[in-house]
Coordinates of C-alpha atoms and ligand atoms in Angstrom, one line a residue:
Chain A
X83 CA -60.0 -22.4 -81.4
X84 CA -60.1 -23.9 -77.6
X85 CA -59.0 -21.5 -75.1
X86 CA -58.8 -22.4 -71.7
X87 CA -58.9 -19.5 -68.5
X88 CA -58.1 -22.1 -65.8
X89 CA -56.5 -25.4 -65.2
X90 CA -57.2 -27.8 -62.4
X91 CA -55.2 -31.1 -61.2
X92 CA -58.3 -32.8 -59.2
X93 CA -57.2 -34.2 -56.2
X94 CA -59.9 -36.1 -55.9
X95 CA -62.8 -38.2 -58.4
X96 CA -65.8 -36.3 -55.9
X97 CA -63.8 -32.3 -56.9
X98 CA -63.5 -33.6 -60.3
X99 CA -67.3 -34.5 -60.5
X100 CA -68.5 -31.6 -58.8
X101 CA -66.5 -28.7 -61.0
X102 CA -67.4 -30.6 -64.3
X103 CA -70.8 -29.8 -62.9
X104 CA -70.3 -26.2 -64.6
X105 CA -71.8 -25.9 -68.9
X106 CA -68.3 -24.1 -69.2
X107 CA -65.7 -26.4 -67.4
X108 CA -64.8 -30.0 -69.3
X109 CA -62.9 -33.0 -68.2
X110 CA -59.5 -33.1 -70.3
X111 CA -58.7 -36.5 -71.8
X112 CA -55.7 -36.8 -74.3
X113 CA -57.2 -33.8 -75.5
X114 CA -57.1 -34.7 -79.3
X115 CA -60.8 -34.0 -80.0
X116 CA -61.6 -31.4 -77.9
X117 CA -58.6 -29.2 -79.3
X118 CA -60.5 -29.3 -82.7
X119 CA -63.5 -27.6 -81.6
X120 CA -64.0 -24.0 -80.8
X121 CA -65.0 -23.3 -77.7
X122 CA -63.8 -20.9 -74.1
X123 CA -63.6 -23.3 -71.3
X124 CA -63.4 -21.9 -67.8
X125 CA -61.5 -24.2 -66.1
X126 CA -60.1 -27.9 -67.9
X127 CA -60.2 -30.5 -65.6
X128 CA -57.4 -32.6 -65.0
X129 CA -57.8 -36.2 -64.1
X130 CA -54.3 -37.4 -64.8
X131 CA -53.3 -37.3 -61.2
X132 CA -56.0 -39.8 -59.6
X133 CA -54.5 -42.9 -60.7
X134 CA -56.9 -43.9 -63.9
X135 CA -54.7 -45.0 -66.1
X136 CA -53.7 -48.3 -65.1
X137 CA -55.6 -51.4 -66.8
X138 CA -56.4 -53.7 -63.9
X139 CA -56.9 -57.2 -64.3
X140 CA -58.9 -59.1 -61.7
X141 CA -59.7 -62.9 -61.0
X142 CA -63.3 -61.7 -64.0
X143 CA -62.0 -59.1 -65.1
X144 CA -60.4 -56.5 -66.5
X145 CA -60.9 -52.8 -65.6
X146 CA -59.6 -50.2 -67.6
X147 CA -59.1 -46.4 -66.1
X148 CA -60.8 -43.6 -68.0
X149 CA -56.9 -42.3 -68.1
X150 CA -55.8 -45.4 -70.0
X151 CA -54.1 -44.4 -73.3
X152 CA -54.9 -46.3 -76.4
X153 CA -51.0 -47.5 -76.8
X154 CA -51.6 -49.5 -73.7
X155 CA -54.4 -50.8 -74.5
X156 CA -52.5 -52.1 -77.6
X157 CA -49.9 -52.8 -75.6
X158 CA -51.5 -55.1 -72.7
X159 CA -50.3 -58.9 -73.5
X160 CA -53.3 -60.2 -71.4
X161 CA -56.2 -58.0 -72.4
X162 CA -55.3 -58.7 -76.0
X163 CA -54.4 -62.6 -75.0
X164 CA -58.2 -62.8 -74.0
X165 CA -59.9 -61.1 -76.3
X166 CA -57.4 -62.3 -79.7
X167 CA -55.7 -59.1 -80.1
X168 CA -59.1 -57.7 -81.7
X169 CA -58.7 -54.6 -79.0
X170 CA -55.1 -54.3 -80.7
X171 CA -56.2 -54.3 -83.7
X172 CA -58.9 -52.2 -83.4
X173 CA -56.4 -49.3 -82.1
X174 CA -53.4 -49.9 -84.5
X175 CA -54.8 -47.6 -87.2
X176 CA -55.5 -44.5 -85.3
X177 CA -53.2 -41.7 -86.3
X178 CA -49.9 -43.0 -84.5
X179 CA -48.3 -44.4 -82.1
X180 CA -47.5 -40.5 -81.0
X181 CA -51.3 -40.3 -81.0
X182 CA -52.0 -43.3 -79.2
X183 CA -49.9 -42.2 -76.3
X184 CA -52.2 -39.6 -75.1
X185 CA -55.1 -40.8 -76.3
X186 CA -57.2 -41.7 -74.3
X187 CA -60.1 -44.7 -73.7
X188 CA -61.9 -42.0 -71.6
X189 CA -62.5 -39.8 -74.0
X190 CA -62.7 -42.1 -77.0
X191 CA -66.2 -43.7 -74.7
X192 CA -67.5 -40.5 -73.2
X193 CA -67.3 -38.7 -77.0
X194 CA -69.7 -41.8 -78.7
X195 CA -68.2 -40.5 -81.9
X196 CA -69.5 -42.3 -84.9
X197 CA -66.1 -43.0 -86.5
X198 CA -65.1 -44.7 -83.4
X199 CA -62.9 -47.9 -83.7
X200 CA -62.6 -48.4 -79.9
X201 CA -66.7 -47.8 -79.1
X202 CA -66.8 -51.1 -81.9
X203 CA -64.5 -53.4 -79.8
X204 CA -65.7 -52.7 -76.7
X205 CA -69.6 -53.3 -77.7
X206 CA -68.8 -56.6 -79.1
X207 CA -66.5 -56.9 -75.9
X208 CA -69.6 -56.5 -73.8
X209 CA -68.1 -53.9 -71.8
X210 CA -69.6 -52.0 -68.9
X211 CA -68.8 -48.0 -68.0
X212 CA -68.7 -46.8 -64.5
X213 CA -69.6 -43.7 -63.7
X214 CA -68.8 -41.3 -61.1
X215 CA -72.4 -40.5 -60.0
X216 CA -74.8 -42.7 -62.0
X217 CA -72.8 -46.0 -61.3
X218 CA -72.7 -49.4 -63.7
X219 CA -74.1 -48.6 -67.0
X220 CA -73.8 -51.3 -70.0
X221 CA -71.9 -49.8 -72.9
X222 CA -74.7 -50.6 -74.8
X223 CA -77.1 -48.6 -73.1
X224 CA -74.3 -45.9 -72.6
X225 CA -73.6 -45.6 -76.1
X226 CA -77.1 -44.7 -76.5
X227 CA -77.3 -42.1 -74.1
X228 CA -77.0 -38.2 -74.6
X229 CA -73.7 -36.6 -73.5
X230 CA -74.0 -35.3 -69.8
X231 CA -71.6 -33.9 -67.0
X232 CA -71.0 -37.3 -65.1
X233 CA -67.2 -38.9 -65.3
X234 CA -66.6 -41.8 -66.5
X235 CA -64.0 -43.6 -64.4
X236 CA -63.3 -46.8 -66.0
X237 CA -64.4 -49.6 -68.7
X238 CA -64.7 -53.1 -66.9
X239 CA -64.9 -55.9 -69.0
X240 CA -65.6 -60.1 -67.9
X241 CA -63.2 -62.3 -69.0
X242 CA -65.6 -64.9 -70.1
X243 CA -64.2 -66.9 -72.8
X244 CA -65.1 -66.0 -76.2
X245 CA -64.4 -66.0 -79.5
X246 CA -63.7 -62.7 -81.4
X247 CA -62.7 -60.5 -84.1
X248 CA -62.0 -56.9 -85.7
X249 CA -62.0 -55.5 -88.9
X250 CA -61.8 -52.5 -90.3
X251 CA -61.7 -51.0 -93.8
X252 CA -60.0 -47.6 -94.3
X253 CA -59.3 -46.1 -97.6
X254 CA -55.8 -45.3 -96.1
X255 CA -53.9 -46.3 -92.9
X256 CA -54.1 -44.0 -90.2
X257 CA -57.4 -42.2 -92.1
X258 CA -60.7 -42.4 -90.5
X259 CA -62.4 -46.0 -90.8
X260 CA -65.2 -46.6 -93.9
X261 CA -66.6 -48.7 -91.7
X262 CA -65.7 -50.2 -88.4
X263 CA -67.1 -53.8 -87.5
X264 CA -66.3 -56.5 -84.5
X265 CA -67.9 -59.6 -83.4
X266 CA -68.1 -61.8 -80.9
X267 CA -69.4 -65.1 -79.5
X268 CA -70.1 -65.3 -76.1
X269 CA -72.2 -68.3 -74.6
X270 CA -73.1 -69.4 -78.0
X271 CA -75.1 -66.2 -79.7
X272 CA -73.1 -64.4 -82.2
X273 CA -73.2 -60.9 -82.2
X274 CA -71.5 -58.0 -84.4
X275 CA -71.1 -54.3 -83.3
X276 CA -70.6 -52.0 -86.7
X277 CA -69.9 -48.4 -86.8
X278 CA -68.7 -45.6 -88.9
X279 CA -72.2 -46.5 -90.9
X280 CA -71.0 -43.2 -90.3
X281 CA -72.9 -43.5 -87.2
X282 CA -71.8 -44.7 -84.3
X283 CA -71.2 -48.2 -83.3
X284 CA -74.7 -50.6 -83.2
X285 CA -75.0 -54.4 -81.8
X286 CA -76.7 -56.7 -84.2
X287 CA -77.5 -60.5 -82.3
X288 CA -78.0 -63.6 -84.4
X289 CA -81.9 -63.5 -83.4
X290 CA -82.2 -66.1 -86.2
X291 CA -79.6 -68.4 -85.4
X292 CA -77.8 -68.2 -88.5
X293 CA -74.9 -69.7 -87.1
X294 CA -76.2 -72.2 -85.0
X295 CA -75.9 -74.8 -86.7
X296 CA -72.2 -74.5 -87.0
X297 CA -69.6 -71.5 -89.1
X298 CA -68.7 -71.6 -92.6
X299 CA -68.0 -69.4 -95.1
X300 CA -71.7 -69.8 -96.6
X301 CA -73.2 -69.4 -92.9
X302 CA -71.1 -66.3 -92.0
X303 CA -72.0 -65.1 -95.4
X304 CA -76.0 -65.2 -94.5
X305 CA -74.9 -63.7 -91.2
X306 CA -73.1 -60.5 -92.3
X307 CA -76.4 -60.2 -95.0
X308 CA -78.7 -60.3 -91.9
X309 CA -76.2 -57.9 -90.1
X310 CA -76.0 -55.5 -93.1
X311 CA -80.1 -55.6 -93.5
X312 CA -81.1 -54.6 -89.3
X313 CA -78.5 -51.6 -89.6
X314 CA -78.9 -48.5 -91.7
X315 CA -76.0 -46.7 -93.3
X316 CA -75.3 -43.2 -94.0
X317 CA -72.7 -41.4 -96.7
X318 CA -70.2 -39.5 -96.8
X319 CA -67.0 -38.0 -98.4
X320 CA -65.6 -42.0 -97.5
X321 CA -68.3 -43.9 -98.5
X322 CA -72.0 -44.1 -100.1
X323 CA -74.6 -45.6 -98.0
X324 CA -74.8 -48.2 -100.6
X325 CA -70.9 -49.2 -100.3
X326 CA -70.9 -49.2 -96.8
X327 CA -74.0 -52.1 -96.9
X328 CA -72.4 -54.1 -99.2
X329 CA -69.0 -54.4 -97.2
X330 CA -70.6 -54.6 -94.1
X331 CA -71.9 -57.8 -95.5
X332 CA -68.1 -58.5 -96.3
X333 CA -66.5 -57.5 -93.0
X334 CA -69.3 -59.4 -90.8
X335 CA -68.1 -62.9 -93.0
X336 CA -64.7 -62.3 -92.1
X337 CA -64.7 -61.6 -88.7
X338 CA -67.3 -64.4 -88.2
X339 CA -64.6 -66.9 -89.8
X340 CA -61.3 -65.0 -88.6
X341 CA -63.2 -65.6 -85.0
X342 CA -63.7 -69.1 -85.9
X343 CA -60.2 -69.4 -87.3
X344 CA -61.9 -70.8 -90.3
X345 CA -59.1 -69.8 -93.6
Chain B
X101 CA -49.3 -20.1 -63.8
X102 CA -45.7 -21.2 -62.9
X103 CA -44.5 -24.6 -64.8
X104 CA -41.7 -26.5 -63.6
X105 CA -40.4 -29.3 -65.9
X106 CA -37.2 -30.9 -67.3
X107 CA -35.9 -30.3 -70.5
X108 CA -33.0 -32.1 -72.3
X109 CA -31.6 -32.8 -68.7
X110 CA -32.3 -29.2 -67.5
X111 CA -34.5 -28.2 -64.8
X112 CA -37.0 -25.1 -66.1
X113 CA -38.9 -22.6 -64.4
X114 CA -41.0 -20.6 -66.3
X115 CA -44.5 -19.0 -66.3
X116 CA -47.2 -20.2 -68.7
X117 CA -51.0 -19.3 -69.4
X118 CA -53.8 -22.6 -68.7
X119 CA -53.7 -23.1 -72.7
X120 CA -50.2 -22.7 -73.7
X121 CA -49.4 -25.8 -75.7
X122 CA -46.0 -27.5 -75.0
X123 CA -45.1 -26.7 -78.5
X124 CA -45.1 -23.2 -78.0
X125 CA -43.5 -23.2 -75.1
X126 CA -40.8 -25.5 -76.0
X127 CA -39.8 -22.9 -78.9
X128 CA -40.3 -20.2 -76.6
X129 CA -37.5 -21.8 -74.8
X130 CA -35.6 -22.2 -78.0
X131 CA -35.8 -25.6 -78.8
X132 CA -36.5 -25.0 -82.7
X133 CA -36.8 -28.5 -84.2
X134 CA -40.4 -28.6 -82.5
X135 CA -42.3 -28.1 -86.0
X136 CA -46.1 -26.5 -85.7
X137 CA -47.5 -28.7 -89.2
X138 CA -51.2 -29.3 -89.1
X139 CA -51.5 -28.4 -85.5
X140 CA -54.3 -31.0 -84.8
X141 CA -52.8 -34.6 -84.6
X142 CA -52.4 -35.7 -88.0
X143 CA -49.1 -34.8 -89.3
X144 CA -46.0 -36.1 -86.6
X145 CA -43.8 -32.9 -86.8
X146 CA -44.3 -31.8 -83.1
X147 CA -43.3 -35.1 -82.2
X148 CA -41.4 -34.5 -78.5
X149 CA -40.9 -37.0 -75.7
X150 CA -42.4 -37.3 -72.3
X151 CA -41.3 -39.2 -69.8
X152 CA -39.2 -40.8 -72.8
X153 CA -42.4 -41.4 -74.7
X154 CA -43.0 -40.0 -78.2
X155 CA -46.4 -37.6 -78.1
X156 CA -47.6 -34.8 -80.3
X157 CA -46.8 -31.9 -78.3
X158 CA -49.0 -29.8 -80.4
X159 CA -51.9 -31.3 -78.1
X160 CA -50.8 -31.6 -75.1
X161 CA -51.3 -28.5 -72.4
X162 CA -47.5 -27.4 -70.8
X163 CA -49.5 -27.4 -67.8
X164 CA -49.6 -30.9 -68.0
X165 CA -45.7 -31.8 -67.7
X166 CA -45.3 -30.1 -64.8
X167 CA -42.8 -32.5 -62.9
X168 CA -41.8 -34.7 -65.9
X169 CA -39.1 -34.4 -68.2
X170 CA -39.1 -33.4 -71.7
X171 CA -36.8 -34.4 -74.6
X172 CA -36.6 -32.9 -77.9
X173 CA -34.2 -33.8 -80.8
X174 CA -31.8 -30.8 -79.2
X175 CA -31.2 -33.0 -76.3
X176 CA -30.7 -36.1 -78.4
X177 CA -27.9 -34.4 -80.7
X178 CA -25.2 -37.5 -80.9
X179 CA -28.2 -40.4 -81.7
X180 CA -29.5 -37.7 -84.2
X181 CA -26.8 -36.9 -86.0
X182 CA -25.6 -40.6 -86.4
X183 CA -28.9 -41.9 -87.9
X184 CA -29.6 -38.3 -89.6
X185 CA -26.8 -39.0 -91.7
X186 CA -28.4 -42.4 -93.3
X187 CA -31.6 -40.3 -94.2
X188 CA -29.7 -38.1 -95.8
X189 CA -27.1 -40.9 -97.6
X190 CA -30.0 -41.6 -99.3
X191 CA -31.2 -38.6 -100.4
X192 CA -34.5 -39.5 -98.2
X193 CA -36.0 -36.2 -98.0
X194 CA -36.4 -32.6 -99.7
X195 CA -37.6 -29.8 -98.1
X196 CA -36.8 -31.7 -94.6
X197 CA -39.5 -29.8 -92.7
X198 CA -40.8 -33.5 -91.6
X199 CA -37.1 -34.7 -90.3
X200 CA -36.9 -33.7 -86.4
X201 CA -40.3 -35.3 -86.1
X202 CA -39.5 -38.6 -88.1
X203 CA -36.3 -38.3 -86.2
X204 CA -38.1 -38.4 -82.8
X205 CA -40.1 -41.4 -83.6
X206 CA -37.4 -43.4 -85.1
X207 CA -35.3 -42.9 -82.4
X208 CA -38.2 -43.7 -79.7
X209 CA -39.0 -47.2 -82.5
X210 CA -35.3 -47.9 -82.2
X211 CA -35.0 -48.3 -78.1
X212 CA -38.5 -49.5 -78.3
X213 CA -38.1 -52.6 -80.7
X214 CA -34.0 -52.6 -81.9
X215 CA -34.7 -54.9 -84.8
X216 CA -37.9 -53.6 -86.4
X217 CA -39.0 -55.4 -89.3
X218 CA -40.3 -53.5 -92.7
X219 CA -43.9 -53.7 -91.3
X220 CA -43.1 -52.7 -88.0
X221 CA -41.1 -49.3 -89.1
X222 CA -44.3 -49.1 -91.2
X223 CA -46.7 -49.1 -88.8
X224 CA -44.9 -47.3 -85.9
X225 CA -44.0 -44.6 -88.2
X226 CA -47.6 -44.3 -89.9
X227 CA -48.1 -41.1 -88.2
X228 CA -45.3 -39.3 -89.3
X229 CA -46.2 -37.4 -92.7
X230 CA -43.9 -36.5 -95.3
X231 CA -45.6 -34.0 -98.2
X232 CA -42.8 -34.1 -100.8
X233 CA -40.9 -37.8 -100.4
X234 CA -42.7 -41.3 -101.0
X235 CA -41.3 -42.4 -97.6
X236 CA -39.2 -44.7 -99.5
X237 CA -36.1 -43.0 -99.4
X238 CA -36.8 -42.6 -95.5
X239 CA -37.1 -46.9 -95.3
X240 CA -34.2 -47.2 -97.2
X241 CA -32.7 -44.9 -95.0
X242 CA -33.8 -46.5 -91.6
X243 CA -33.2 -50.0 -92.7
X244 CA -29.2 -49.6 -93.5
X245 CA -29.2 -47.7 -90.1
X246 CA -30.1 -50.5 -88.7
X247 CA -27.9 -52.7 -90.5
X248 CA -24.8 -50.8 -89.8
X249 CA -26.1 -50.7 -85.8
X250 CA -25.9 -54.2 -86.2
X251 CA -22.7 -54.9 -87.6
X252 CA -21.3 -52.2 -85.1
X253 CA -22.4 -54.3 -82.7
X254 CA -20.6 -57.5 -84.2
X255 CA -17.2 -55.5 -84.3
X256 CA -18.0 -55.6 -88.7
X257 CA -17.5 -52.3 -89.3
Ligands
FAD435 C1 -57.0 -36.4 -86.2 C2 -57.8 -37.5 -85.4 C3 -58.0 -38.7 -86.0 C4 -58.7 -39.7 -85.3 N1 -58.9 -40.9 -85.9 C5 -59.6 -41.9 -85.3 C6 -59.8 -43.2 -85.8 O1 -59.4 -43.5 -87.0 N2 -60.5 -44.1 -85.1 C7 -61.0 -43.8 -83.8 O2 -61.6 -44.7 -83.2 N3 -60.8 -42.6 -83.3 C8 -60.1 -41.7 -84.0 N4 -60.0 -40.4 -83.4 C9 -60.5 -40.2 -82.1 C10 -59.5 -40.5 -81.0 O3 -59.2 -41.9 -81.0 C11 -60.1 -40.2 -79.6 O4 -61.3 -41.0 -79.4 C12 -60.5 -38.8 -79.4 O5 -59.4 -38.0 -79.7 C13 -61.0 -38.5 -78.0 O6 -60.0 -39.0 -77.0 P1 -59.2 -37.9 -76.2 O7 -58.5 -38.7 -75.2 O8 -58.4 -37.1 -77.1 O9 -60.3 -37.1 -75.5 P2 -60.6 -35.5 -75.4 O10 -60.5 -34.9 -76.8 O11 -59.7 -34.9 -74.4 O12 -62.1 -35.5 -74.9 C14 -63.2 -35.8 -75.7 C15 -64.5 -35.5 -74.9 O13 -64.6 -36.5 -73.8 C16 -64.7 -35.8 -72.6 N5 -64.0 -36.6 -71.6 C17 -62.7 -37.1 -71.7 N6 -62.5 -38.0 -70.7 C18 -63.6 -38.0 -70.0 C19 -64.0 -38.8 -68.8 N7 -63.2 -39.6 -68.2 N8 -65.2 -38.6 -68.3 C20 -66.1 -37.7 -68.9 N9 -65.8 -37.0 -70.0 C21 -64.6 -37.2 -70.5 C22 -64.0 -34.5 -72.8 O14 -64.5 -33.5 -71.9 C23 -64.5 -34.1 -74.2 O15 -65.8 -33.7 -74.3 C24 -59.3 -39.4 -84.1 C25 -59.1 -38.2 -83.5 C26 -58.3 -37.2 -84.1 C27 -58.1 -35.9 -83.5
FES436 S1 -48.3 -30.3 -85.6 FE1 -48.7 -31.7 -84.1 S2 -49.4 -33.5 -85.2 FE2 -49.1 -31.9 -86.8
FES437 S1 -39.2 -33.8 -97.0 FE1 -40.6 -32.2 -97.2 S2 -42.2 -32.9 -95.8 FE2 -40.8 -34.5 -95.7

């Protein structure tokens, strides 16, 4: 059970930072994973009042507040314009759209969970995080990190052109993902984030230039079997290790050709 | 700590702890179609709006609608009671434990998108779980709803 003694509506990002500072205060996001874990926080940390939950879109880019709920994100015509509604559709199948209107991108980032659909996109997305004290971080490099008391403020994202897709496999909408997979073109070099191996999300880059010479169903094919073979995979009540490499192989393909628009 | 909100078009003044969950407060103040089901996300039957928005109110702190207004299926009795009486025209449920929450999240689907199609009701009702009916009874139920809107609308019926 999570109890809480005190709650706290920061005023600013700098009070926010410096009380999250204490092992027994946390930063609340939509508060969905947190309320699953047992634990006595001192004081929960509000940030809802600091204006992060606004999605931002600049000449480059697009920046996307900590506070942001996952129904916007699914919701924003010119994030998923860009990007070919794979943010969208990585987000539909979590929970519901009661769910998805507290949720929030904050917390799905800072918690690097495994499972994560939105951690998937947003590595293939090429995102960066921001945080409050250690600044610009790839996602990449983020998602690799240990869990510490910094605030993350916002996701930014460069609206370079490229050519993208998600797919998931779930034994049952709304359950948690078998396995989690996006890719994405950008400047030529083909690259797939998979998670839910059931670890979290991993980049895999066409070292060999498998689809260089062009996409088809045979070269996406070789691609998700190169993909499949750098990453290793784990099981669980969803999924054997062995299941989870073999559709890996599968989802790679068809994200390589739904990218590609190739039927 | 002191909460001030509005619910169902009432102003309220009352005191909570820094973990009360708007659930239990809402029941506290009486408003009994709030259903505690799984009590961690998964199941729909807290469903409440905020700020006109459905969310699970099972996971939300009260602390955090201080200043916003609250609506549960109490406040939305005349919308309620017209659609609740296609669910039950077609036999749609059985125990009905899962209605006020379904109820919530149609009604927010319906002034969201007025002409869902069959996936749409699908997918914006995915998290909304129903232990004893097969949720077809519920489609059924939604769809002629929509169809008698419709031909309301057109002076039909
Ligand atoms: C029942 C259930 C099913 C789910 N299914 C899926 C699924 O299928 N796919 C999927 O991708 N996800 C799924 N999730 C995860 C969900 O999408 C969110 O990622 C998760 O709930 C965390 O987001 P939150 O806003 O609830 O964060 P919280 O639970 O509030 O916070 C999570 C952690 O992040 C910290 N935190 C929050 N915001 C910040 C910040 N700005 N800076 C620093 N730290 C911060 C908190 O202190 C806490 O430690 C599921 C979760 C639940 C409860
Ligand atoms: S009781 Fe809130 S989602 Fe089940
Ligand atoms: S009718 Fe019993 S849970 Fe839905």
């Amino acid at each position: 059970m999570l109890t809480i003694r005190q709650y706290v509506r920061a005023e600013s990002l700098e009070q926010a930072y410096e009380l999250n500072q204490k092992k027994a205060n946390l930063i609340l996001g939509g508060m969905h994973w947190m309320k699953m874990t047992t634990r006595s926080v001192d004081t929960a940390i509000d940030l809802s009042g600091l204006g992060l939950d606004t999605i931002v879109e600049t000449d480059h880019t697009f920046e996307i507040g900590c506070m942001v709920t996952l129904r916007q994100l699914e919701q924003h015509p010119a994030l998923n314009a860009w990007c070919s509604h794979a943010v969208a559709d990585a987000v539909k199948d979590i929970v519901g759209v009661q769910f998805r209107n507290t949720a929030t991108v904050g917390g799905s980032i800072f918690g690097r969970y495994g499972f994560s659909d939105v951690l998937t996109v947003f590595l293939a997305l090429n995102a960066r995080v921001v945080c409050h004290h250690a600044g610009e971080i790839p996602l990449e490099q983020y998602a690799q990190m240990p869990a510490d008391r910094d605030i993350l403020v916002k996701l930014v994202v460069d609206k370079r052109p490229m050519q993208v897709s998600y797919q998931a496999m779930r034994h049952a909408r709304t359950d948690f993902p078998i396995l989690t997979c996006a890719v994405s073109c950008v400047d030529g070099v083909w690259q797939a984030s998979v998670g839910a191996r059931p670890h979290k999300a991993a980049l895999v880059r066409d070292q060999e230039g498998l689809l260089c010479g062009g996409v088809d169903e045979t070269s996406a094919a070789r691609f998700g079997d190169y993909v499949a073979g750098q990453l290793n995979f784990g099981s669980n009540m969803r999924g054997s290790a062995a299941y989870r490499s073999q559709i890996c192989g599968v989802l790679v393909q068809r994200a390589v050709l739904a990218a590609c628009e190739v039927k | 700590m002191e909460l001030k909100f509005e619910l169902n078009g009432k102003k309220i003044a009352t005191v909570v702890e820094a973990d009360s969950l708007l659930l239990d407060v809402l029941r506290s103040l009486g408003c009994a179609s709030v259903k505690r089901g799984c009590e961690s996300s998964n199941c729909g039957l807290c469903t409440v709006f905020v700020d006109d928005k459905p969310v699970l109110s099972c996971s939300v702190l009260a602390a955090r609608v201080a200043g916003r207004k609250v609506t549960t299926l109490e406040g939305l009795q005349e919308e309620a009671a017209d659609f609740g009486a296609f669910i039950a025209d077609q036999g749609a449920e059985q125990c009905g434990f899962c209605n006020p929450g379904l109820m919530m999240n149609a009604i927010a689907m319906f002034r969201e998108n007025p002409h869902p199609s069959e996936e749409e009701i699908l997918s914006y009702l995915s998290g909304n779980l129903c232990r004893c009916s097969g949720y077809e009874g519920q489609l059924r139920g939604i769809q002629s709803y929509l169809a008698f809107k419709d031909a309301q609308k057109k002076g039909e019926v």
